[in-house]
């Protein structure tokens, strides 16, 4: 589920950093209350000689950077089973910065 798409890479990066700092401060308190809380991240660099899948002769190359941190909170006890994950995914193009995007993904399950 895509919740929001940011228009500025700087704004998106600041938002991601703010969310991560809040998550880090919540980890120690949450663990004391029975939650397994943590952070994870994926980083990637992709080079393509046909970044937009254009017709032969019209290809354009670029390097694309992916930054995808993830915050998760899991609880599994006799009262509640919960798995909550928030993952902003930022995609930055070296040459085509007007194609930069940030997607916010939230997955949650409760029983």
PDB file of N, CA and C in Angstrom:
ATOM      1  N   UNK A   1       0.848  -1.167   0.000  1.00  0.00           N
ATOM      2  CA  UNK A   1       0.000   0.000   0.000  1.00  0.00           C
ATOM      3  C   UNK A   1       0.895   1.232   0.000  1.00  0.00           C
ATOM      4  N   UNK A   2       0.754   2.089  -0.963  1.00  0.00           N
ATOM      5  CA  UNK A   2       1.498   3.335  -1.038  1.00  0.00           C
ATOM      6  C   UNK A   2       0.667   4.417  -0.376  1.00  0.00           C
ATOM      7  N   UNK A   3       1.234   5.055   0.639  1.00  0.00           N
ATOM      8  CA  UNK A   3       0.490   6.050   1.388  1.00  0.00           C
ATOM      9  C   UNK A   3       0.740   7.453   0.853  1.00  0.00           C
ATOM     10  N   UNK A   4       1.985   7.776   0.538  1.00  0.00           N
ATOM     11  CA  UNK A   4       2.311   9.138   0.141  1.00  0.00           C
ATOM     12  C   UNK A   4       3.513   9.102  -0.792  1.00  0.00           C
ATOM     13  N   UNK A   5       3.592  10.047  -1.683  1.00  0.00           N
ATOM     14  CA  UNK A   5       4.750  10.195  -2.540  1.00  0.00           C
ATOM     15  C   UNK A   5       5.296  11.599  -2.325  1.00  0.00           C
ATOM     16  N   UNK A   6       6.548  11.706  -1.898  1.00  0.00           N
ATOM     17  CA  UNK A   6       7.160  13.006  -1.634  1.00  0.00           C
ATOM     18  C   UNK A   6       7.657  13.618  -2.933  1.00  0.00           C
ATOM     19  N   UNK A   7       7.724  14.927  -2.976  1.00  0.00           N
ATOM     20  CA  UNK A   7       8.144  15.599  -4.202  1.00  0.00           C
ATOM     21  C   UNK A   7       9.611  16.002  -4.167  1.00  0.00           C
ATOM     22  N   UNK A   8      10.197  16.129  -3.010  1.00  0.00           N
ATOM     23  CA  UNK A   8      11.571  16.587  -2.905  1.00  0.00           C
ATOM     24  C   UNK A   8      12.440  15.541  -2.218  1.00  0.00           C
ATOM     25  N   UNK A   9      13.579  15.156  -2.826  1.00  0.00           N
ATOM     26  CA  UNK A   9      14.465  14.185  -2.175  1.00  0.00           C
ATOM     27  C   UNK A   9      14.970  14.670  -0.819  1.00  0.00           C
ATOM     28  N   UNK A  10      15.234  15.962  -0.688  1.00  0.00           N
ATOM     29  CA  UNK A  10      15.716  16.503   0.585  1.00  0.00           C
ATOM     30  C   UNK A  10      14.622  16.382   1.636  1.00  0.00           C
ATOM     31  N   UNK A  11      13.411  16.765   1.278  1.00  0.00           N
ATOM     32  CA  UNK A  11      12.273  16.658   2.201  1.00  0.00           C
ATOM     33  C   UNK A  11      12.047  15.205   2.591  1.00  0.00           C
ATOM     34  N   UNK A  12      12.130  14.316   1.639  1.00  0.00           N
ATOM     35  CA  UNK A  12      11.922  12.893   1.902  1.00  0.00           C
ATOM     36  C   UNK A  12      13.000  12.352   2.829  1.00  0.00           C
ATOM     37  N   UNK A  13      14.253  12.703   2.588  1.00  0.00           N
ATOM     38  CA  UNK A  13      15.357  12.226   3.430  1.00  0.00           C
ATOM     39  C   UNK A  13      15.210  12.727   4.856  1.00  0.00           C
ATOM     40  N   UNK A  14      14.836  13.985   5.022  1.00  0.00           N
ATOM     41  CA  UNK A  14      14.627  14.532   6.360  1.00  0.00           C
ATOM     42  C   UNK A  14      13.475  13.827   7.063  1.00  0.00           C
ATOM     43  N   UNK A  15      12.432  13.535   6.335  1.00  0.00           N
ATOM     44  CA  UNK A  15      11.305  12.811   6.916  1.00  0.00           C
ATOM     45  C   UNK A  15      11.697  11.417   7.369  1.00  0.00           C
ATOM     46  N   UNK A  16      12.479  10.723   6.538  1.00  0.00           N
ATOM     47  CA  UNK A  16      12.943   9.382   6.890  1.00  0.00           C
ATOM     48  C   UNK A  16      13.814   9.438   8.138  1.00  0.00           C
ATOM     49  N   UNK A  17      14.729  10.399   8.209  1.00  0.00           N
ATOM     50  CA  UNK A  17      15.596  10.532   9.382  1.00  0.00           C
ATOM     51  C   UNK A  17      14.790  10.843  10.638  1.00  0.00           C
ATOM     52  N   UNK A  18      13.768  11.672  10.513  1.00  0.00           N
ATOM     53  CA  UNK A  18      12.950  12.005  11.672  1.00  0.00           C
ATOM     54  C   UNK A  18      12.200  10.772  12.175  1.00  0.00           C
ATOM     55  N   UNK A  19      11.619  10.010  11.272  1.00  0.00           N
ATOM     56  CA  UNK A  19      10.896   8.799  11.664  1.00  0.00           C
ATOM     57  C   UNK A  19      11.844   7.810  12.334  1.00  0.00           C
ATOM     58  N   UNK A  20      13.036   7.627  11.772  1.00  0.00           N
ATOM     59  CA  UNK A  20      13.994   6.698  12.356  1.00  0.00           C
ATOM     60  C   UNK A  20      14.449   7.131  13.740  1.00  0.00           C
ATOM     61  N   UNK A  21      14.649   8.430  13.950  1.00  0.00           N
ATOM     62  CA  UNK A  21      15.069   8.895  15.275  1.00  0.00           C
ATOM     63  C   UNK A  21      13.973   8.660  16.312  1.00  0.00           C
ATOM     64  N   UNK A  22      12.725   8.844  15.931  1.00  0.00           N
ATOM     65  CA  UNK A  22      11.614   8.551  16.840  1.00  0.00           C
ATOM     66  C   UNK A  22      11.566   7.059  17.154  1.00  0.00           C
ATOM     67  N   UNK A  23      11.772   6.238  16.136  1.00  0.00           N
ATOM     68  CA  UNK A  23      11.748   4.786  16.333  1.00  0.00           C
ATOM     69  C   UNK A  23      12.856   4.327  17.272  1.00  0.00           C
ATOM     70  N   UNK A  24      14.050   4.861  17.095  1.00  0.00           N
ATOM     71  CA  UNK A  24      15.175   4.475  17.952  1.00  0.00           C
ATOM     72  C   UNK A  24      14.886   4.837  19.398  1.00  0.00           C
ATOM     73  N   UNK A  25      14.314   5.994  19.652  1.00  0.00           N
ATOM     74  CA  UNK A  25      14.030   6.392  21.031  1.00  0.00           C
ATOM     75  C   UNK A  25      12.933   5.531  21.654  1.00  0.00           C
ATOM     76  N   UNK A  26      12.063   4.954  20.836  1.00  0.00           N
ATOM     77  CA  UNK A  26      10.977   4.121  21.365  1.00  0.00           C
ATOM     78  C   UNK A  26      11.400   2.684  21.634  1.00  0.00           C
ATOM     79  N   UNK A  27      12.538   2.255  21.105  1.00  0.00           N
ATOM     80  CA  UNK A  27      12.932   0.851  21.202  1.00  0.00           C
ATOM     81  C   UNK A  27      13.124   0.393  22.642  1.00  0.00           C
ATOM     82  N   UNK A  28      13.887   1.113  23.454  1.00  0.00           N
ATOM     83  CA  UNK A  28      14.184   0.646  24.813  1.00  0.00           C
ATOM     84  C   UNK A  28      12.923   0.572  25.666  1.00  0.00           C
ATOM     85  N   UNK A  29      12.045   1.552  25.556  1.00  0.00           N
ATOM     86  CA  UNK A  29      10.804   1.538  26.336  1.00  0.00           C
ATOM     87  C   UNK A  29       9.887   0.401  25.883  1.00  0.00           C
ATOM     88  N   UNK A  30       9.803   0.160  24.594  1.00  0.00           N
ATOM     89  CA  UNK A  30       8.914  -0.875  24.064  1.00  0.00           C
ATOM     90  C   UNK A  30       9.370  -2.265  24.451  1.00  0.00           C
ATOM     91  N   UNK A  31      10.676  -2.505  24.451  1.00  0.00           N
ATOM     92  CA  UNK A  31      11.184  -3.825  24.837  1.00  0.00           C
ATOM     93  C   UNK A  31      10.810  -4.155  26.267  1.00  0.00           C
ATOM     94  N   UNK A  32      10.810  -3.163  27.130  1.00  0.00           N
ATOM     95  CA  UNK A  32      10.453  -3.385  28.527  1.00  0.00           C
ATOM     96  C   UNK A  32       8.978  -3.757  28.662  1.00  0.00           C
ATOM     97  N   UNK A  33       8.160  -3.422  27.689  1.00  0.00           N
ATOM     98  CA  UNK A  33       6.729  -3.706  27.748  1.00  0.00           C
ATOM     99  C   UNK A  33       6.342  -4.940  26.938  1.00  0.00           C
ATOM    100  N   UNK A  34       7.308  -5.770  26.551  1.00  0.00           N
ATOM    101  CA  UNK A  34       7.013  -7.027  25.877  1.00  0.00           C
ATOM    102  C   UNK A  34       7.004  -6.988  24.366  1.00  0.00           C
ATOM    103  N   UNK A  35       7.418  -5.917  23.768  1.00  0.00           N
ATOM    104  CA  UNK A  35       7.465  -5.813  22.317  1.00  0.00           C
ATOM    105  C   UNK A  35       8.883  -6.097  21.823  1.00  0.00           C
ATOM    106  N   UNK A  36       8.990  -6.802  20.694  1.00  0.00           N
ATOM    107  CA  UNK A  36      10.263  -6.964  19.998  1.00  0.00           C
ATOM    108  C   UNK A  36      10.301  -5.865  18.939  1.00  0.00           C
ATOM    109  N   UNK A  37      11.159  -4.883  19.149  1.00  0.00           N
ATOM    110  CA  UNK A  37      11.201  -3.708  18.288  1.00  0.00           C
ATOM    111  C   UNK A  37      12.593  -3.595  17.679  1.00  0.00           C
ATOM    112  N   UNK A  38      12.658  -3.213  16.417  1.00  0.00           N
ATOM    113  CA  UNK A  38      13.966  -3.085  15.796  1.00  0.00           C
ATOM    114  C   UNK A  38      13.942  -2.299  14.505  1.00  0.00           C
ATOM    115  N   UNK A  39      15.135  -2.127  13.968  1.00  0.00           N
ATOM    116  CA  UNK A  39      15.337  -1.418  12.708  1.00  0.00           C
ATOM    117  C   UNK A  39      16.096  -2.320  11.752  1.00  0.00           C
ATOM    118  N   UNK A  40      15.799  -2.187  10.485  1.00  0.00           N
ATOM    119  CA  UNK A  40      16.486  -2.915   9.437  1.00  0.00           C
ATOM    120  C   UNK A  40      16.608  -1.967   8.254  1.00  0.00           C
ATOM    121  N   UNK A  41      17.452  -2.289   7.300  1.00  0.00           N
ATOM    122  CA  UNK A  41      17.582  -1.404   6.134  1.00  0.00           C
ATOM    123  C   UNK A  41      18.101  -2.177   4.931  1.00  0.00           C
ATOM    124  N   UNK A  42      17.655  -1.760   3.767  1.00  0.00           N
ATOM    125  CA  UNK A  42      18.184  -2.243   2.496  1.00  0.00           C
ATOM    126  C   UNK A  42      18.743  -1.045   1.750  1.00  0.00           C
ATOM    127  N   UNK A  43      19.919  -1.239   1.175  1.00  0.00           N
ATOM    128  CA  UNK A  43      20.544  -0.222   0.336  1.00  0.00           C
ATOM    129  C   UNK A  43      20.868  -0.865  -0.998  1.00  0.00           C
ATOM    130  N   UNK A  44      20.738  -0.108  -2.070  1.00  0.00           N
ATOM    131  CA  UNK A  44      21.051  -0.670  -3.368  1.00  0.00           C
ATOM    132  C   UNK A  44      21.499   0.384  -4.358  1.00  0.00           C
ATOM    133  N   UNK A  45      22.306  -0.062  -5.308  1.00  0.00           N
ATOM    134  CA  UNK A  45      22.746   0.784  -6.418  1.00  0.00           C
ATOM    135  C   UNK A  45      22.538  -0.019  -7.692  1.00  0.00           C
ATOM    136  N   UNK A  46      21.847   0.584  -8.645  1.00  0.00           N
ATOM    137  CA  UNK A  46      21.551  -0.092  -9.899  1.00  0.00           C
ATOM    138  C   UNK A  46      22.027   0.786 -11.051  1.00  0.00           C
ATOM    139  N   UNK A  47      22.731   0.192 -12.004  1.00  0.00           N
ATOM    140  CA  UNK A  47      23.077   0.887 -13.245  1.00  0.00           C
ATOM    141  C   UNK A  47      22.287   0.242 -14.373  1.00  0.00           C
ATOM    142  N   UNK A  48      21.714   1.065 -15.235  1.00  0.00           N
ATOM    143  CA  UNK A  48      21.017   0.558 -16.405  1.00  0.00           C
ATOM    144  C   UNK A  48      21.395   1.397 -17.620  1.00  0.00           C
ATOM    145  N   UNK A  49      21.641   0.726 -18.731  1.00  0.00           N
ATOM    146  CA  UNK A  49      21.938   1.456 -19.968  1.00  0.00           C
ATOM    147  C   UNK A  49      20.650   1.772 -20.736  1.00  0.00           C
ATOM    148  N   UNK A  50      19.494   1.383 -20.176  1.00  0.00           N
ATOM    149  CA  UNK A  50      18.190   1.703 -20.762  1.00  0.00           C
ATOM    150  C   UNK A  50      17.191   1.861 -19.610  1.00  0.00           C
ATOM    151  N   UNK A  51      17.366   2.915 -18.848  1.00  0.00           N
ATOM    152  CA  UNK A  51      16.658   3.105 -17.587  1.00  0.00           C
ATOM    153  C   UNK A  51      15.138   3.195 -17.751  1.00  0.00           C
ATOM    154  N   UNK A  52      14.656   3.700 -18.868  1.00  0.00           N
ATOM    155  CA  UNK A  52      13.214   3.857 -19.079  1.00  0.00           C
ATOM    156  C   UNK A  52      12.651   2.856 -20.091  1.00  0.00           C
ATOM    157  N   UNK A  53      13.438   1.832 -20.421  1.00  0.00           N
ATOM    158  CA  UNK A  53      13.027   0.789 -21.369  1.00  0.00           C
ATOM    159  C   UNK A  53      12.557   1.376 -22.698  1.00  0.00           C
ATOM    160  N   UNK A  54      13.354   2.317 -23.208  1.00  0.00           N
ATOM    161  CA  UNK A  54      13.031   2.975 -24.474  1.00  0.00           C
ATOM    162  C   UNK A  54      13.352   2.075 -25.666  1.00  0.00           C
ATOM    163  N   UNK A  55      12.863   2.493 -26.833  1.00  0.00           N
ATOM    164  CA  UNK A  55      13.123   1.783 -28.084  1.00  0.00           C
ATOM    165  C   UNK A  55      14.617   1.853 -28.416  1.00  0.00           C
ATOM    166  N   UNK A  56      15.132   0.880 -29.190  1.00  0.00           N
ATOM    167  CA  UNK A  56      16.544   0.928 -29.589  1.00  0.00           C
ATOM    168  C   UNK A  56      16.893   2.252 -30.268  1.00  0.00           C
ATOM    169  N   UNK A  57      18.003   2.825 -29.865  1.00  0.00           N
ATOM    170  CA  UNK A  57      18.447   4.104 -30.386  1.00  0.00           C
ATOM    171  C   UNK A  57      18.022   5.290 -29.529  1.00  0.00           C
ATOM    172  N   UNK A  58      17.067   5.093 -28.626  1.00  0.00           N
ATOM    173  CA  UNK A  58      16.573   6.172 -27.764  1.00  0.00           C
ATOM    174  C   UNK A  58      16.895   5.916 -26.284  1.00  0.00           C
ATOM    175  N   UNK A  59      17.750   4.917 -26.026  1.00  0.00           N
ATOM    176  CA  UNK A  59      18.053   4.532 -24.651  1.00  0.00           C
ATOM    177  C   UNK A  59      18.779   5.646 -23.902  1.00  0.00           C
ATOM    178  N   UNK A  60      18.537   5.711 -22.592  1.00  0.00           N
ATOM    179  CA  UNK A  60      19.243   6.627 -21.702  1.00  0.00           C
ATOM    180  C   UNK A  60      19.714   5.825 -20.504  1.00  0.00           C
ATOM    181  N   UNK A  61      20.961   6.071 -20.089  1.00  0.00           N
ATOM    182  CA  UNK A  61      21.518   5.336 -18.961  1.00  0.00           C
ATOM    183  C   UNK A  61      21.484   6.202 -17.702  1.00  0.00           C
ATOM    184  N   UNK A  62      21.521   5.537 -16.557  1.00  0.00           N
ATOM    185  CA  UNK A  62      21.533   6.244 -15.277  1.00  0.00           C
ATOM    186  C   UNK A  62      21.921   5.270 -14.171  1.00  0.00           C
ATOM    187  N   UNK A  63      22.330   5.847 -13.057  1.00  0.00           N
ATOM    188  CA  UNK A  63      22.569   5.093 -11.832  1.00  0.00           C
ATOM    189  C   UNK A  63      21.445   5.452 -10.868  1.00  0.00           C
ATOM    190  N   UNK A  64      20.824   4.427 -10.274  1.00  0.00           N
ATOM    191  CA  UNK A  64      19.698   4.618  -9.369  1.00  0.00           C
ATOM    192  C   UNK A  64      20.101   4.100  -7.987  1.00  0.00           C
ATOM    193  N   UNK A  65      19.804   4.897  -6.959  1.00  0.00           N
ATOM    194  CA  UNK A  65      20.119   4.531  -5.580  1.00  0.00           C
ATOM    195  C   UNK A  65      18.821   4.234  -4.844  1.00  0.00           C
ATOM    196  N   UNK A  66      18.803   3.138  -4.090  1.00  0.00           N
ATOM    197  CA  UNK A  66      17.648   2.751  -3.294  1.00  0.00           C
ATOM    198  C   UNK A  66      18.038   2.782  -1.821  1.00  0.00           C
ATOM    199  N   UNK A  67      17.227   3.470  -1.021  1.00  0.00           N
ATOM    200  CA  UNK A  67      17.410   3.522   0.429  1.00  0.00           C
ATOM    201  C   UNK A  67      16.073   3.122   1.042  1.00  0.00           C
ATOM    202  N   UNK A  68      16.068   2.031   1.825  1.00  0.00           N
ATOM    203  CA  UNK A  68      14.807   1.524   2.366  1.00  0.00           C
ATOM    204  C   UNK A  68      14.991   1.048   3.809  1.00  0.00           C
ATOM    205  N   UNK A  69      14.932   1.971   4.779  1.00  0.00           N
ATOM    206  CA  UNK A  69      14.973   1.540   6.181  1.00  0.00           C
ATOM    207  C   UNK A  69      13.620   0.961   6.584  1.00  0.00           C
ATOM    208  N   UNK A  70      13.626   0.106   7.602  1.00  0.00           N
ATOM    209  CA  UNK A  70      12.379  -0.477   8.083  1.00  0.00           C
ATOM    210  C   UNK A  70      12.366  -0.481   9.609  1.00  0.00           C
ATOM    211  N   UNK A  71      11.256  -0.074  10.175  1.00  0.00           N
ATOM    212  CA  UNK A  71      11.009  -0.151  11.609  1.00  0.00           C
ATOM    213  C   UNK A  71       9.954  -1.222  11.820  1.00  0.00           C
ATOM    214  N   UNK A  72      10.195  -2.112  12.778  1.00  0.00           N
ATOM    215  CA  UNK A  72       9.189  -3.135  13.060  1.00  0.00           C
ATOM    216  C   UNK A  72       8.948  -3.263  14.556  1.00  0.00           C
ATOM    217  N   UNK A  73       7.735  -3.665  14.894  1.00  0.00           N
ATOM    218  CA  UNK A  73       7.338  -3.946  16.271  1.00  0.00           C
ATOM    219  C   UNK A  73       6.503  -5.223  16.246  1.00  0.00           C
ATOM    220  N   UNK A  74       6.939  -6.228  17.013  1.00  0.00           N
ATOM    221  CA  UNK A  74       6.276  -7.529  17.019  1.00  0.00           C
ATOM    222  C   UNK A  74       5.977  -7.918  18.470  1.00  0.00           C
ATOM    223  N   UNK A  75       4.789  -8.433  18.670  1.00  0.00           N
ATOM    224  CA  UNK A  75       4.426  -8.946  19.995  1.00  0.00           C
ATOM    225  C   UNK A  75       3.646 -10.235  19.800  1.00  0.00           C
ATOM    226  N   UNK A  76       4.031 -11.254  20.550  1.00  0.00           N
ATOM    227  CA  UNK A  76       3.382 -12.556  20.452  1.00  0.00           C
ATOM    228  C   UNK A  76       3.300 -13.139  21.857  1.00  0.00           C
ATOM    229  N   UNK A  77       2.163 -12.937  22.512  1.00  0.00           N
ATOM    230  CA  UNK A  77       1.957 -13.508  23.839  1.00  0.00           C
ATOM    231  C   UNK A  77       0.509 -13.960  23.977  1.00  0.00           C
ATOM    232  N   UNK A  78       0.092 -14.310  25.181  1.00  0.00           N
ATOM    233  CA  UNK A  78      -1.255 -14.849  25.369  1.00  0.00           C
ATOM    234  C   UNK A  78      -2.358 -13.823  25.126  1.00  0.00           C
ATOM    235  N   UNK A  79      -2.039 -12.548  25.208  1.00  0.00           N
ATOM    236  CA  UNK A  79      -3.060 -11.505  25.022  1.00  0.00           C
ATOM    237  C   UNK A  79      -3.170 -10.987  23.596  1.00  0.00           C
ATOM    238  N   UNK A  80      -2.044 -10.916  22.895  1.00  0.00           N
ATOM    239  CA  UNK A  80      -2.064 -10.263  21.579  1.00  0.00           C
ATOM    240  C   UNK A  80      -0.954 -10.819  20.682  1.00  0.00           C
ATOM    241  N   UNK A  81      -1.281 -10.924  19.411  1.00  0.00           N
ATOM    242  CA  UNK A  81      -0.290 -11.193  18.374  1.00  0.00           C
ATOM    243  C   UNK A  81      -0.326 -10.004  17.427  1.00  0.00           C
ATOM    244  N   UNK A  82       0.794  -9.342  17.276  1.00  0.00           N
ATOM    245  CA  UNK A  82       0.851  -8.164  16.415  1.00  0.00           C
ATOM    246  C   UNK A  82       2.166  -8.138  15.655  1.00  0.00           C
ATOM    247  N   UNK A  83       2.110  -7.702  14.426  1.00  0.00           N
ATOM    248  CA  UNK A  83       3.297  -7.519  13.587  1.00  0.00           C
ATOM    249  C   UNK A  83       3.079  -6.228  12.799  1.00  0.00           C
ATOM    250  N   UNK A  84       3.838  -5.197  13.156  1.00  0.00           N
ATOM    251  CA  UNK A  84       3.694  -3.884  12.535  1.00  0.00           C
ATOM    252  C   UNK A  84       5.017  -3.514  11.887  1.00  0.00           C
ATOM    253  N   UNK A  85       4.976  -3.127  10.623  1.00  0.00           N
ATOM    254  CA  UNK A  85       6.196  -2.756   9.894  1.00  0.00           C
ATOM    255  C   UNK A  85       5.946  -1.493   9.075  1.00  0.00           C
ATOM    256  N   UNK A  86       6.862  -0.537   9.222  1.00  0.00           N
ATOM    257  CA  UNK A  86       6.810   0.705   8.432  1.00  0.00           C
ATOM    258  C   UNK A  86       8.106   0.797   7.646  1.00  0.00           C
ATOM    259  N   UNK A  87       7.988   1.078   6.346  1.00  0.00           N
ATOM    260  CA  UNK A  87       9.163   1.076   5.477  1.00  0.00           C
ATOM    261  C   UNK A  87       9.055   2.194   4.439  1.00  0.00           C
ATOM    262  N   UNK A  88       9.795   3.296   4.639  1.00  0.00           N
ATOM    263  CA  UNK A  88       9.888   4.283   3.560  1.00  0.00           C
ATOM    264  C   UNK A  88      10.916   3.787   2.536  1.00  0.00           C
ATOM    265  N   UNK A  89      10.578   3.865   1.269  1.00  0.00           N
ATOM    266  CA  UNK A  89      11.474   3.427   0.199  1.00  0.00           C
ATOM    267  C   UNK A  89      11.781   4.623  -0.698  1.00  0.00           C
ATOM    268  N   UNK A  90      13.034   5.065  -0.667  1.00  0.00           N
ATOM    269  CA  UNK A  90      13.459   6.219  -1.461  1.00  0.00           C
ATOM    270  C   UNK A  90      14.254   5.740  -2.673  1.00  0.00           C
ATOM    271  N   UNK A  91      13.903   6.265  -3.843  1.00  0.00           N
ATOM    272  CA  UNK A  91      14.585   5.941  -5.095  1.00  0.00           C
ATOM    273  C   UNK A  91      15.117   7.246  -5.677  1.00  0.00           C
ATOM    274  N   UNK A  92      16.437   7.338  -5.821  1.00  0.00           N
ATOM    275  CA  UNK A  92      17.087   8.547  -6.325  1.00  0.00           C
ATOM    276  C   UNK A  92      17.847   8.236  -7.611  1.00  0.00           C
ATOM    277  N   UNK A  93      17.619   9.043  -8.640  1.00  0.00           N
ATOM    278  CA  UNK A  93      18.297   8.906  -9.924  1.00  0.00           C
ATOM    279  C   UNK A  93      19.438   9.911  -9.991  1.00  0.00           C
ATOM    280  N   UNK A  94      20.587   9.499 -10.513  1.00  0.00           N
ATOM    281  CA  UNK A  94      21.728  10.409 -10.638  1.00  0.00           C
ATOM    282  C   UNK A  94      21.485  11.491 -11.678  1.00  0.00           C
ATOM    283  N   UNK A  95      21.001  11.119 -12.845  1.00  0.00           N
ATOM    284  CA  UNK A  95      20.833  12.055 -13.954  1.00  0.00           C
ATOM    285  C   UNK A  95      19.406  12.590 -14.080  1.00  0.00           C
ATOM    286  N   UNK A  96      18.426  11.796 -13.720  1.00  0.00           N
ATOM    287  CA  UNK A  96      17.025  12.151 -13.926  1.00  0.00           C
ATOM    288  C   UNK A  96      16.346  12.382 -12.575  1.00  0.00           C
ATOM    289  N   UNK A  97      16.782  13.418 -11.862  1.00  0.00           N
ATOM    290  CA  UNK A  97      16.279  13.659 -10.505  1.00  0.00           C
ATOM    291  C   UNK A  97      14.778  13.982 -10.479  1.00  0.00           C
ATOM    292  N   UNK A  98      14.204  14.374 -11.609  1.00  0.00           N
ATOM    293  CA  UNK A  98      12.755  14.609 -11.625  1.00  0.00           C
ATOM    294  C   UNK A  98      11.978  13.296 -11.498  1.00  0.00           C
ATOM    295  N   UNK A  99      12.672  12.168 -11.614  1.00  0.00           N
ATOM    296  CA  UNK A  99      12.038  10.859 -11.437  1.00  0.00           C
ATOM    297  C   UNK A  99      12.208  10.308 -10.026  1.00  0.00           C
ATOM    298  N   UNK A 100      12.894  11.050  -9.145  1.00  0.00           N
ATOM    299  CA  UNK A 100      13.079  10.611  -7.757  1.00  0.00           C
ATOM    300  C   UNK A 100      11.715  10.393  -7.101  1.00  0.00           C
ATOM    301  N   UNK A 101      11.622   9.350  -6.277  1.00  0.00           N
ATOM    302  CA  UNK A 101      10.358   9.038  -5.613  1.00  0.00           C
ATOM    303  C   UNK A 101      10.616   8.490  -4.217  1.00  0.00           C
ATOM    304  N   UNK A 102       9.662   8.699  -3.336  1.00  0.00           N
ATOM    305  CA  UNK A 102       9.669   8.077  -2.017  1.00  0.00           C
ATOM    306  C   UNK A 102       8.284   7.486  -1.783  1.00  0.00           C
ATOM    307  N   UNK A 103       8.264   6.221  -1.406  1.00  0.00           N
ATOM    308  CA  UNK A 103       7.021   5.533  -1.103  1.00  0.00           C
ATOM    309  C   UNK A 103       7.028   5.154   0.375  1.00  0.00           C
ATOM    310  N   UNK A 104       5.885   5.276   1.007  1.00  0.00           N
ATOM    311  CA  UNK A 104       5.734   4.908   2.413  1.00  0.00           C
ATOM    312  C   UNK A 104       4.863   3.668   2.481  1.00  0.00           C
ATOM    313  N   UNK A 105       5.399   2.591   3.023  1.00  0.00           N
ATOM    314  CA  UNK A 105       4.708   1.313   3.075  1.00  0.00           C
ATOM    315  C   UNK A 105       4.460   0.946   4.539  1.00  0.00           C
ATOM    316  N   UNK A 106       3.224   0.654   4.875  1.00  0.00           N
ATOM    317  CA  UNK A 106       2.856   0.242   6.221  1.00  0.00           C
ATOM    318  C   UNK A 106       2.145  -1.104   6.128  1.00  0.00           C
ATOM    319  N   UNK A 107       2.686  -2.109   6.817  1.00  0.00           N
ATOM    320  CA  UNK A 107       2.055  -3.419   6.906  1.00  0.00           C
ATOM    321  C   UNK A 107       1.765  -3.700   8.369  1.00  0.00           C
ATOM    322  N   UNK A 108       0.578  -4.174   8.666  1.00  0.00           N
ATOM    323  CA  UNK A 108       0.229  -4.480  10.044  1.00  0.00           C
ATOM    324  C   UNK A 108      -0.752  -5.644  10.095  1.00  0.00           C
ATOM    325  N   UNK A 109      -0.566  -6.505  11.081  1.00  0.00           N
ATOM    326  CA  UNK A 109      -1.522  -7.588  11.328  1.00  0.00           C
ATOM    327  C   UNK A 109      -1.691  -7.756  12.837  1.00  0.00           C
ATOM    328  N   UNK A 110      -2.925  -7.985  13.250  1.00  0.00           N
ATOM    329  CA  UNK A 110      -3.266  -8.139  14.659  1.00  0.00           C
ATOM    330  C   UNK A 110      -4.230  -9.313  14.818  1.00  0.00           C
ATOM    331  N   UNK A 111      -4.060 -10.064  15.893  1.00  0.00           N
ATOM    332  CA  UNK A 111      -5.043 -11.089  16.252  1.00  0.00           C
ATOM    333  C   UNK A 111      -5.175 -11.164  17.747  1.00  0.00           C
TER     334      UNK A 111
END
